[in-house]
mmCIF file of C-alpha atoms in Angstrom:
data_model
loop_
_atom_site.group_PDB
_atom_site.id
_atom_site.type_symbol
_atom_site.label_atom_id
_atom_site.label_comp_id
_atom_site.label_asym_id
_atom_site.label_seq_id
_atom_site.Cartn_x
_atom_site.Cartn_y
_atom_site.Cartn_z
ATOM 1 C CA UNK A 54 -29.141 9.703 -24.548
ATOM 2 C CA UNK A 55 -32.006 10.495 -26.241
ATOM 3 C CA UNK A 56 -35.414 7.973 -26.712
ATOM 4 C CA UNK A 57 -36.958 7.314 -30.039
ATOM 5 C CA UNK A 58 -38.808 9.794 -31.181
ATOM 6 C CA UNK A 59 -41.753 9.892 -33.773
ATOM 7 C CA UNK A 60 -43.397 12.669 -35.854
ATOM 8 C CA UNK A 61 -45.973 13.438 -35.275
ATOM 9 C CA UNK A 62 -47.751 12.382 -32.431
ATOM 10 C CA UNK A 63 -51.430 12.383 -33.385
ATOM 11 C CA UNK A 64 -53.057 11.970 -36.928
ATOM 12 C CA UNK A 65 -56.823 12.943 -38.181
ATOM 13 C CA UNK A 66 -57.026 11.296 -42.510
ATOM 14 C CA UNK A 67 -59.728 10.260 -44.332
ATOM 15 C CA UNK A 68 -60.307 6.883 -46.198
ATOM 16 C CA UNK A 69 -58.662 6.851 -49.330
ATOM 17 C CA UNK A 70 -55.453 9.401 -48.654
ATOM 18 C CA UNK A 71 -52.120 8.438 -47.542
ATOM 19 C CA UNK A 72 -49.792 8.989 -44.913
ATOM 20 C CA UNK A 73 -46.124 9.067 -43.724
ATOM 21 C CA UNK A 74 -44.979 8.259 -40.410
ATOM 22 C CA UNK A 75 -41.552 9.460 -39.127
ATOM 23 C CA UNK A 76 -39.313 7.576 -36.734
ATOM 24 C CA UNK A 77 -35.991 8.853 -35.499
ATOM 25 C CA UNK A 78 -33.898 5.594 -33.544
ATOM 26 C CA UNK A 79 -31.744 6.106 -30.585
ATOM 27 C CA UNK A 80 -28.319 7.396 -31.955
ATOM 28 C CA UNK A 81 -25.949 4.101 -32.356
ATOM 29 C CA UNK A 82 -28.944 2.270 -32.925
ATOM 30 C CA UNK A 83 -29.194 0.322 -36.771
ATOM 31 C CA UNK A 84 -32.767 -1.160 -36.469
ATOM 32 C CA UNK A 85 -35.739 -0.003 -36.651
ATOM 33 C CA UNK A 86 -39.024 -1.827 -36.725
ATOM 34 C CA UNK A 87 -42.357 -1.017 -36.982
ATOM 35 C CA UNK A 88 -45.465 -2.361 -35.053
ATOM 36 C CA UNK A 89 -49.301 -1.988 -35.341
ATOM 37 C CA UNK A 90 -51.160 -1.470 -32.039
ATOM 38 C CA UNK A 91 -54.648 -1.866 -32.083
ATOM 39 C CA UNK A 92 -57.442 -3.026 -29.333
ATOM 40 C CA UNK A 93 -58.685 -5.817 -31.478
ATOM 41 C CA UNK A 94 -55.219 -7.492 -32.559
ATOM 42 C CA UNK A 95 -53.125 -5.838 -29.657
ATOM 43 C CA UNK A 96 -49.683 -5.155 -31.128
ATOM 44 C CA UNK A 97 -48.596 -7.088 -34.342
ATOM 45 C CA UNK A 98 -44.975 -6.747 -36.584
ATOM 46 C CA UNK A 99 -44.976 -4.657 -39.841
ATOM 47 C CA UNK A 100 -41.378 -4.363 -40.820
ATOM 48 C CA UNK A 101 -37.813 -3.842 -39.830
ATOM 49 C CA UNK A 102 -35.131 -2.264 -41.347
ATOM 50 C CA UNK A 103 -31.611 -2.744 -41.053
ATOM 51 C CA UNK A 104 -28.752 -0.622 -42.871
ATOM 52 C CA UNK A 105 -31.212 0.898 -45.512
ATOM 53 C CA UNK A 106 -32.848 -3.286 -46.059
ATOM 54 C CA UNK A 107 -36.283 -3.933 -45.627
ATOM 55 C CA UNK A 108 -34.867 -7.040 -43.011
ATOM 56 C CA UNK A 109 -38.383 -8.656 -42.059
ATOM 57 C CA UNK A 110 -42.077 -7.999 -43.053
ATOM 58 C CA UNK A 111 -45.316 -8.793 -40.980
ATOM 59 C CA UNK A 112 -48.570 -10.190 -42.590
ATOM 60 C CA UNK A 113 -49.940 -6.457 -44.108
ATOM 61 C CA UNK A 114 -50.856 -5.599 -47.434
ATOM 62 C CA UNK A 115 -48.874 -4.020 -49.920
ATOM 63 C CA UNK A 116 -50.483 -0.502 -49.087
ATOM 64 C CA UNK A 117 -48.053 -0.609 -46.110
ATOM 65 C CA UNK A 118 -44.322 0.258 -46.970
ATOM 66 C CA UNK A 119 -41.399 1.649 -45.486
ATOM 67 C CA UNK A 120 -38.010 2.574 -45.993
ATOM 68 C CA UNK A 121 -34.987 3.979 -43.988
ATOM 69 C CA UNK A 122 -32.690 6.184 -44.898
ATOM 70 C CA UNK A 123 -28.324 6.574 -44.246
ATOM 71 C CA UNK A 124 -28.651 7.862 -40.633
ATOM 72 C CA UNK A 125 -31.049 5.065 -39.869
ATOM 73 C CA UNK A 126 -34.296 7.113 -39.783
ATOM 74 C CA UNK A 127 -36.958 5.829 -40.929
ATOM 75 C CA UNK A 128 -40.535 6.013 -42.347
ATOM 76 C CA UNK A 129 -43.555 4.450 -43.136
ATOM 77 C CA UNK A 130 -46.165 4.763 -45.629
ATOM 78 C CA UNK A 131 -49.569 3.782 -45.589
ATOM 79 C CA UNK A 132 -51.287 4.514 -49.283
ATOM 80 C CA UNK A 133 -55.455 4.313 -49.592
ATOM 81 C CA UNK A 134 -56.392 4.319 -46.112
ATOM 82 C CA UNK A 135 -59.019 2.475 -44.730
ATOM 83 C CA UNK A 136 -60.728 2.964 -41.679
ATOM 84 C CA UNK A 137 -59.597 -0.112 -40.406
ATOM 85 C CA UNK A 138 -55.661 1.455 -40.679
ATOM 86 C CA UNK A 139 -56.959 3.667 -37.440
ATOM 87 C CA UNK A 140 -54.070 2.559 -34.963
ATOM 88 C CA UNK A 141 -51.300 3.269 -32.753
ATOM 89 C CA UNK A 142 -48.027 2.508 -34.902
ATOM 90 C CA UNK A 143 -44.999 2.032 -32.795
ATOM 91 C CA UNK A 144 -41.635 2.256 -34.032
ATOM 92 C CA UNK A 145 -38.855 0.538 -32.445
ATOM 93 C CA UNK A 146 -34.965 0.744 -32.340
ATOM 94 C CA UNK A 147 -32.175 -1.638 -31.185
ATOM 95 C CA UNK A 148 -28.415 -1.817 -31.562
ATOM 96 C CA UNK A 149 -28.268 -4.381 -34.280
ATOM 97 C CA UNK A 150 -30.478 -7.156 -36.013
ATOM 98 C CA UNK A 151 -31.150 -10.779 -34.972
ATOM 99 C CA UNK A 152 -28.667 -10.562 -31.696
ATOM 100 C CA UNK A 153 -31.538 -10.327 -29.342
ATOM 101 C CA UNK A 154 -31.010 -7.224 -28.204
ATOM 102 C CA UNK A 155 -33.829 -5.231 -26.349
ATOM 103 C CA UNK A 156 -36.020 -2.991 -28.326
ATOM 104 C CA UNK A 157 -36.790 0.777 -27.514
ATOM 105 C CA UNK A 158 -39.965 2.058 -28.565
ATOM 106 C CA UNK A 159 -40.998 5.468 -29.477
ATOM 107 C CA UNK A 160 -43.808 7.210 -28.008
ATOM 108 C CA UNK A 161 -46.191 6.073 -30.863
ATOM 109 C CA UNK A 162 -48.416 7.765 -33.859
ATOM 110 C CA UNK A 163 -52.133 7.308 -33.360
ATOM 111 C CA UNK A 164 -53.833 7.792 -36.908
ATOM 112 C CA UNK A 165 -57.220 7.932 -36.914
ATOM 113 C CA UNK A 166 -59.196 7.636 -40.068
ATOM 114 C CA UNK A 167 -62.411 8.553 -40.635
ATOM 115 C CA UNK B 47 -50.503 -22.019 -35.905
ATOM 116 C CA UNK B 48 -48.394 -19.652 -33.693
ATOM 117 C CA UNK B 49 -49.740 -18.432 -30.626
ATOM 118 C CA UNK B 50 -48.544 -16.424 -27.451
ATOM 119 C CA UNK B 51 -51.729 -16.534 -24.421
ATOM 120 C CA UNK B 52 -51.578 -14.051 -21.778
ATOM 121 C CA UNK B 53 -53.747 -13.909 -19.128
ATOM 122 C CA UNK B 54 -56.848 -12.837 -20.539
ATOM 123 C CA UNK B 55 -58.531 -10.781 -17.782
ATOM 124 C CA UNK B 56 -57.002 -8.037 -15.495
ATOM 125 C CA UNK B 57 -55.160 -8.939 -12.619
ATOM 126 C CA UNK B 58 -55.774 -6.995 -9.075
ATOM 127 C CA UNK B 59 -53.290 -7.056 -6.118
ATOM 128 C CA UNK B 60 -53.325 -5.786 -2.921
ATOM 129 C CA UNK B 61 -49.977 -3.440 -2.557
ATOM 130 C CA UNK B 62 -47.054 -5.637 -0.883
ATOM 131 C CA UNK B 63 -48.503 -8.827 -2.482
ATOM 132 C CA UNK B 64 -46.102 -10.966 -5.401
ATOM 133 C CA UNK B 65 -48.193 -10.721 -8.410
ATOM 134 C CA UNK B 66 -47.455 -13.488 -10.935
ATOM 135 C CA UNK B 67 -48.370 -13.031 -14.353
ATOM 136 C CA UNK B 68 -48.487 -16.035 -17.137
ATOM 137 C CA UNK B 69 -47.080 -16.224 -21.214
ATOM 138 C CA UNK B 70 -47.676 -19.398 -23.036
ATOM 139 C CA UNK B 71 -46.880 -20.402 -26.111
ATOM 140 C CA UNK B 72 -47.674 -23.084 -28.706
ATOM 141 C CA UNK B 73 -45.697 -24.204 -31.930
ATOM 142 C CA UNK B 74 -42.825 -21.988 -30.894
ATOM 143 C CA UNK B 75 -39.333 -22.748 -30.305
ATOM 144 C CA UNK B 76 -37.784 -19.589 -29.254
ATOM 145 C CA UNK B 77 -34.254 -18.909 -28.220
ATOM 146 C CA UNK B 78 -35.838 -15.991 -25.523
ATOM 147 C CA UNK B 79 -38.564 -14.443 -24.898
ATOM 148 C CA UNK B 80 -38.525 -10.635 -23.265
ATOM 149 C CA UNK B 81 -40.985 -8.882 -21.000
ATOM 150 C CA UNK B 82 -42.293 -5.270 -21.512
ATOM 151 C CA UNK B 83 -44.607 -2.874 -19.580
ATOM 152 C CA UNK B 84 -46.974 -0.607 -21.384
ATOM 153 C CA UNK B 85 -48.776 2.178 -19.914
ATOM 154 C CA UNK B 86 -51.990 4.295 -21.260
ATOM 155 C CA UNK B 87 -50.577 5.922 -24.367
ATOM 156 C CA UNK B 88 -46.834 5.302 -24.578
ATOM 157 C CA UNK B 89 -44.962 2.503 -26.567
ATOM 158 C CA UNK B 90 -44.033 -0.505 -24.186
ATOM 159 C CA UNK B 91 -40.680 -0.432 -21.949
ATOM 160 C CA UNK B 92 -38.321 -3.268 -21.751
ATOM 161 C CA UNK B 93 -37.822 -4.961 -18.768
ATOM 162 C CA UNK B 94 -35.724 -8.848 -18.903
ATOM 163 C CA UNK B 95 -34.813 -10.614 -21.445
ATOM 164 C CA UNK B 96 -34.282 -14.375 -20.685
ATOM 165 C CA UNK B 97 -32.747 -16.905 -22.724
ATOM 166 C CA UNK B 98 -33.662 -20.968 -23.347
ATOM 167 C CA UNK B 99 -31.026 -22.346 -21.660
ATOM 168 C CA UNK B 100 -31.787 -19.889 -18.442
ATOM 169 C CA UNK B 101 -34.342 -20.620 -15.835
ATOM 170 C CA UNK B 102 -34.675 -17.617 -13.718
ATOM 171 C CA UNK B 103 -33.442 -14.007 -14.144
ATOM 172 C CA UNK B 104 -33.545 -11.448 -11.517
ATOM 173 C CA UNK B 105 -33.958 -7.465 -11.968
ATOM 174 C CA UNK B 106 -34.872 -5.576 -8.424
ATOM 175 C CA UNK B 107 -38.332 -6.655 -7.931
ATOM 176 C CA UNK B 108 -38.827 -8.601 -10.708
ATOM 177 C CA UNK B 109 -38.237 -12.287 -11.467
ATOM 178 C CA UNK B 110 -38.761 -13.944 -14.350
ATOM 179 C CA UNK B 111 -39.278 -18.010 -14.955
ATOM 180 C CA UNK B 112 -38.755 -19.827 -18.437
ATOM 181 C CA UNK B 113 -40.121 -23.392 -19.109
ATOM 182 C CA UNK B 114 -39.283 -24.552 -22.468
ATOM 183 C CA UNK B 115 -40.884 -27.758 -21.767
ATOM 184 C CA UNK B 116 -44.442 -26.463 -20.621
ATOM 185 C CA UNK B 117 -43.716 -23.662 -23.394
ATOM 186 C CA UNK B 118 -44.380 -21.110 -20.390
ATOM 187 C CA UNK B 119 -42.569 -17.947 -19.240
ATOM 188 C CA UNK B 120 -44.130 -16.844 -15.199
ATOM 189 C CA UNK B 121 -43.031 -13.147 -14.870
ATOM 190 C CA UNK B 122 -43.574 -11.582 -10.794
ATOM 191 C CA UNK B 123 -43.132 -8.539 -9.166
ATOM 192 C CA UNK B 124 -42.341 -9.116 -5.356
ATOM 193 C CA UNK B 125 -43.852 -6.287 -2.804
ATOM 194 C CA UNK B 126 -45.743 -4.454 -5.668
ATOM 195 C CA UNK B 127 -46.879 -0.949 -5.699
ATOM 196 C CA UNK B 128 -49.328 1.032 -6.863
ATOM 197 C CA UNK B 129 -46.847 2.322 -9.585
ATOM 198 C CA UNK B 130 -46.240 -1.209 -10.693
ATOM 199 C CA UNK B 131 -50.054 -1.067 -12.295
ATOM 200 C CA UNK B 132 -49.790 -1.271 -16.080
ATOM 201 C CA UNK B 133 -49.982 -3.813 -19.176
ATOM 202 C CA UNK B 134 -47.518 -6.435 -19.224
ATOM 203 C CA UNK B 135 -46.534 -7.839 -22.719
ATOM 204 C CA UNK B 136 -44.246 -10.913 -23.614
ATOM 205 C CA UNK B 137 -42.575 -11.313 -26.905
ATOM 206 C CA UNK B 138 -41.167 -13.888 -28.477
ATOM 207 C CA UNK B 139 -38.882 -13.877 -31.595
ATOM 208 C CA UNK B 140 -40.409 -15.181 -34.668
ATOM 209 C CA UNK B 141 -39.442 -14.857 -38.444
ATOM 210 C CA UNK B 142 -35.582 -13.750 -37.834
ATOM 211 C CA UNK B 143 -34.215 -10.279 -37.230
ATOM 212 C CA UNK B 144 -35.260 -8.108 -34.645
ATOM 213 C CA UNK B 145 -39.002 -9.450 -35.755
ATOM 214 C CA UNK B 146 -40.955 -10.012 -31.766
ATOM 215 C CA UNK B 147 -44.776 -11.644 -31.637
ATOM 216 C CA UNK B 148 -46.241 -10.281 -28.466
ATOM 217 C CA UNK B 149 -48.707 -11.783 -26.393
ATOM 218 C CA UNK B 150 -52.199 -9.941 -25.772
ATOM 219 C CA UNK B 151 -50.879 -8.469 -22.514
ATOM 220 C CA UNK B 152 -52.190 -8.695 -18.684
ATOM 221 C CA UNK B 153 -53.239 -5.734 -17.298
ATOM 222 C CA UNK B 154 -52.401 -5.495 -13.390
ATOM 223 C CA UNK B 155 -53.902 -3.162 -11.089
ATOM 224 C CA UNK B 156 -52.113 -2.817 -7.549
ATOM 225 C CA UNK B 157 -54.356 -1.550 -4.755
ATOM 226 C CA UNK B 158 -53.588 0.247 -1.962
#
């Protein structure tokens, strides 16, 4: 079976644009969540979504938003970057929602801003 | 507040030794908490899941431990190996969903 994948891999944006992160779950798999990963804060929750619903959202600023579409891929957007937005952004996949089920992370997206 | 502690600094074993790494937790009443390994660059790898009303769970070489009284979860790997060397996370469920709050992570480095 194949992992999670994300597009793409490695990110170079200046302050002020915006970006679009791609996540693709494991196939069978409903949820996917997103997660900030940075040296600093370590790895910390932005969202989760769950049969096309925004299910959960971390303590991040509106600028951060995501959606998922009918075959449970998903994206995230990050609008006016700031440098501090320089990151590895995880996504993560499981079965279902709220069952405790393991998660299965992708390999990651490390934006840098500058 | 919330908080999940790891241990703080890196943890060095000789190869063959048990290494025994620490997650504590304050304010939290969680119904499990799971255990993942990260390595340089990749997105972290589950490993056990244990649940409150369990107090040890096996996999291979690892064990893990779950006090919900001292709030503390005590994760080992038996016999370790130079391939065991990575950064272990715990999580904990917070907020409902699929919604985890990890820990800071341990780093362990296993010497020949």
């Amino acid at each position: 079976k194949a992992g999670v994948t994300q597009t793409p891999r490695y990110l170079i944006k200046t302050r002020g644009q915006q970006v679009t992160l791609s996540c693709s779950p494991i196939s069978g798999h409903r949820s996917v969540s997103w997660y900030q990963q940075t040296p600093g804060q370590g790895l910390q929750f932005l969202f989760e979504y769950f049969s096309e619903t925004q299910r959960n959202k971390g303590n991040f600023p509106g600028r951060f938003s995501g959606r998922q579409f009918s075959n449970s891929r998903s994206e995230m957007n990050v609008s006016t970057l700031e440098l501090g937005d320089s990151a590895l952004y995880l996504c993560a996949s499981s079965r279902t929602s709220g069952d405790s089920y393991e998660q299965y992370f992708g390999p990651g997206t490390r934006l840098t801003v500058t | 507040s919330q908080k999940i502690e790891q241990n703080s600094e890196a943890l060095n074993i000789q190869e063959g030794k048990t290494a025994t790494l620490t997650c504590n937790y304050t304010n939290y009443s969680p119904a499990y908490l799971q255990w993942y390994r990260q390595d340089p660059g990749r997105g972290p790898v589950f490993l056990l899941l244990i649940r409150e009303n369990e107090k040890e769970k096996r996999k291979e070489r690892l064990k893990v431990t779950f006090d919900t009284t001292l709030k503390q979860s005590l994760f080992h790997i038996t016999a370790s190996q130079p391939a065991d060397s990575a950064t272990y996370l715990c999580a904990l469920p917070t907020g409902g969903g699929n919604k985890l709050t990890f820990g800071t992570g341990t780093q362990l480095k296993v010497e020949l």
